[in-house]
Tab-separated table of C-alpha atoms in Angstrom:
chain	number	residue	atom	x	y	z
A	1	PHE	CA	169.115	102.041	38.783
A	2	TRP	CA	168.261	98.356	38.608
A	3	CYS	CA	164.577	99.080	39.113
A	4	MET	CA	164.578	101.693	36.374
A	5	GLU	CA	165.995	99.176	33.922
A	6	ASP	CA	163.161	96.822	34.839
A	7	ALA	CA	160.470	99.500	34.447
A	8	PHE	CA	161.662	101.151	31.233
A	9	GLU	CA	162.775	98.127	29.219
A	10	LYS	CA	159.132	97.007	29.060
A	11	ILE	CA	158.027	100.166	27.246
A	12	LYS	CA	157.408	100.097	23.511
A	13	GLY	CA	159.900	102.416	21.844
A	14	VAL	CA	162.557	102.071	24.529
A	15	GLU	CA	165.550	100.524	22.829
A	16	GLU	CA	168.008	100.265	25.698
A	17	VAL	CA	168.378	101.168	29.368
A	18	ILE	CA	171.875	101.444	30.818
A	19	SER	CA	172.645	101.778	34.514
A	20	GLY	CA	175.232	104.394	35.324
A	21	TYR	CA	176.241	107.677	36.894
A	22	SER	CA	175.711	111.299	35.950
A	23	GLY	CA	175.498	114.801	37.311
A	24	GLY	CA	178.797	114.952	39.135
A	25	THR	CA	182.290	116.220	38.572
A	26	SER	CA	184.594	113.203	38.537
A	27	MET	CA	185.363	111.334	35.328
A	28	ASN	CA	184.729	107.588	35.006
A	29	PRO	CA	183.490	107.109	38.568
A	30	THR	CA	183.069	103.684	40.112
A	31	TYR	CA	180.117	102.492	42.148
A	32	LYS	CA	182.163	102.715	45.327
A	33	GLU	CA	183.272	106.279	44.548
A	34	VAL	CA	179.723	107.391	43.718
A	35	THR	CA	178.148	105.712	46.736
A	36	TYR	CA	180.789	106.464	49.370
A	37	GLY	CA	182.740	109.350	47.919
A	38	ASN	CA	182.098	112.951	47.045
A	39	THR	CA	181.739	112.749	43.253
A	40	GLY	CA	178.437	114.618	43.047
A	41	HIS	CA	177.106	111.882	40.750
A	42	PHE	CA	173.701	110.275	41.025
A	43	GLU	CA	172.894	106.664	40.239
A	44	VAL	CA	170.920	106.990	37.014
A	45	ALA	CA	169.577	105.086	34.067
A	46	GLU	CA	170.236	106.249	30.534
A	47	ILE	CA	167.083	105.680	28.490
A	48	ILE	CA	167.644	105.289	24.764
A	49	TYR	CA	164.343	105.494	22.942
A	50	ASP	CA	162.753	106.065	19.560
A	51	VAL	CA	161.068	109.500	19.615
A	52	ASP	CA	158.734	108.371	16.823
A	53	ILE	CA	157.264	105.753	19.175
A	54	VAL	CA	157.532	107.225	22.675
A	55	SER	CA	157.898	110.865	23.692
A	56	TYR	CA	160.080	112.527	26.310
A	57	LYS	CA	156.890	113.446	28.176
A	58	GLU	CA	155.822	109.775	28.283
A	59	ILE	CA	159.283	108.777	29.504
A	60	LEU	CA	159.086	111.483	32.164
A	61	ASN	CA	155.622	110.351	33.288
A	62	LEU	CA	156.865	106.787	33.691
A	63	TYR	CA	159.867	108.086	35.609
A	64	TRP	CA	157.628	109.799	38.165
A	65	LYS	CA	155.567	106.639	38.651
A	66	ASN	CA	158.759	104.746	39.534
A	67	ILE	CA	160.216	107.069	42.153
A	68	ASP	CA	159.261	108.763	45.397
A	69	PRO	CA	159.609	112.424	44.386
A	70	PHE	CA	159.099	113.561	47.995
A	71	ASP	CA	162.045	111.740	49.618
A	72	SER	CA	165.028	114.075	49.950
A	73	ALA	CA	167.231	111.381	51.512
A	74	GLY	CA	167.203	108.896	48.621
A	75	GLN	CA	164.910	106.247	47.229
A	76	PHE	CA	163.161	103.567	49.257
A	77	CYS	CA	165.817	101.813	51.392
A	78	ASP	CA	168.723	103.352	49.464
A	79	LYS	CA	169.674	106.549	51.240
A	80	GLY	CA	172.487	108.961	50.522
A	81	LEU	CA	173.479	111.675	48.090
A	82	SER	CA	173.836	109.395	45.067
A	83	TYR	CA	170.368	107.878	45.583
A	84	ARG	CA	168.410	111.129	45.491
A	85	SER	CA	166.066	111.538	42.538
A	86	VAL	CA	167.088	113.650	39.563
A	87	ALA	CA	165.556	114.441	36.175
A	88	PHE	CA	167.940	115.472	33.418
A	89	TYR	CA	167.141	117.587	30.391
A	90	ASN	CA	168.951	118.213	27.105
A	91	ASP	CA	167.181	121.378	26.021
A	92	LEU	CA	164.761	124.051	27.193
A	93	ASN	CA	161.696	122.109	26.017
A	94	GLU	CA	162.650	119.124	28.174
A	95	LYS	CA	163.396	121.383	31.143
A	96	ASN	CA	159.952	122.976	30.737
A	97	GLU	CA	158.330	119.509	30.633
A	98	ILE	CA	160.023	118.586	33.912
A	99	GLU	CA	158.992	121.852	35.570
A	100	LYS	CA	155.366	121.530	34.369
A	101	SER	CA	155.167	117.945	35.582
A	102	ILE	CA	156.476	118.970	39.017
A	103	ILE	CA	153.834	121.693	39.264
A	104	ASN	CA	151.157	119.113	38.386
A	105	ILE	CA	152.451	116.613	40.952
A	106	GLU	CA	152.541	119.256	43.675
A	107	LYS	CA	148.968	120.282	42.788
A	108	LYS	CA	147.837	116.668	43.021
A	109	PHE	CA	149.604	116.136	46.348
A	110	GLN	CA	148.712	119.412	48.014
A	111	GLY	CA	151.157	120.291	50.753
A	112	LYS	CA	153.929	118.034	49.471
A	113	LYS	CA	157.045	119.408	47.807
A	114	VAL	CA	158.807	117.524	45.009
A	115	VAL	CA	162.493	117.346	45.950
A	116	THR	CA	163.718	115.818	42.698
A	117	PHE	CA	166.697	117.687	41.284
A	118	ILE	CA	166.486	119.173	37.785
A	119	LYS	CA	169.840	119.150	36.012
A	120	LYS	CA	171.166	119.871	32.544
A	121	PHE	CA	172.543	116.651	31.105
A	122	GLU	CA	176.305	116.789	30.629
A	123	LYS	CA	177.898	113.335	30.647
A	124	PHE	CA	176.855	109.759	31.369
A	125	TYR	CA	179.185	107.064	32.674
A	126	PRO	CA	177.993	103.458	32.428
A	127	ALA	CA	178.081	101.530	35.692
A	128	GLU	CA	180.173	98.414	36.081
A	129	GLU	CA	179.076	95.405	34.050
A	130	TYR	CA	177.675	93.534	37.075
A	131	HIS	CA	175.066	96.301	37.471
A	132	GLN	CA	173.811	96.035	33.881
A	133	ASN	CA	170.589	94.035	33.544
A	134	TYR	CA	170.875	93.083	37.214
A	135	TYR	CA	167.139	92.519	37.462
A	136	GLN	CA	167.388	89.827	34.779
A	137	GLU	CA	170.762	88.297	35.629
A	138	ASN	CA	170.093	88.131	39.391
A	139	PHE	CA	166.323	87.848	39.318
A	140	VAL	CA	165.732	86.267	42.749
A	141	ASN	CA	168.116	88.663	44.531
A	142	TYR	CA	166.507	91.565	42.696
A	143	LEU	CA	163.010	90.552	43.806
A	144	LEU	CA	164.191	90.122	47.395
A	145	TYR	CA	165.819	93.560	47.280
A	146	LYS	CA	162.650	95.206	45.917
A	147	LYS	CA	160.466	93.536	48.541
A	148	ALA	CA	162.821	94.323	51.426
A	149	CYS	CA	162.930	97.971	50.366
A	150	GLY	CA	159.151	98.225	50.166
A	151	ARG	CA	159.433	99.711	46.695
A	152	GLU	CA	156.135	98.471	45.256
A	153	ARG	CA	154.191	99.219	48.445
A	154	THR	CA	155.592	102.768	48.596
A	155	LEU	CA	154.888	103.446	44.913
A	156	LYS	CA	151.337	102.119	45.277
A	157	ASN	CA	150.770	104.336	48.330
A	158	ILE	CA	152.000	107.406	46.460
A	159	TRP	CA	150.561	106.976	42.960
A	160	ASN	CA	147.390	104.928	43.526
A	161	ASN	CA	145.988	107.107	46.289
């Protein structure tokens, strides 16, 4: 979720990005429980934005450009159930936007299947404080992490083909 904070906080109309957990069954999960347990939660970023400035569709498009939608094991060097990609929706219109965007991605990348989960949003739990704004507070470690994981190279290979 650190990389999503970095990507989305730069967007005009995005007011706040909070790292956290969602999609599972346990209440108030910790990082350790989400990563090593069986909570069903994903690591996520809650995007708070002004709909008069930026639309859900624009947020969704930026989301796709910041993930590998074809990796069923996780994202970049982070593998495991909690690291798989997921797109949440609040209503039928948002769900339809996600489904349409997946169809378009699969058309563009013929033969590749998007494995991103689509889930109804239920509850968000903020991650521990040390995860919030990690990319700013621990800038050098964050850059080393991104480089070691090959994040930018992978995204460029997928989206700039």
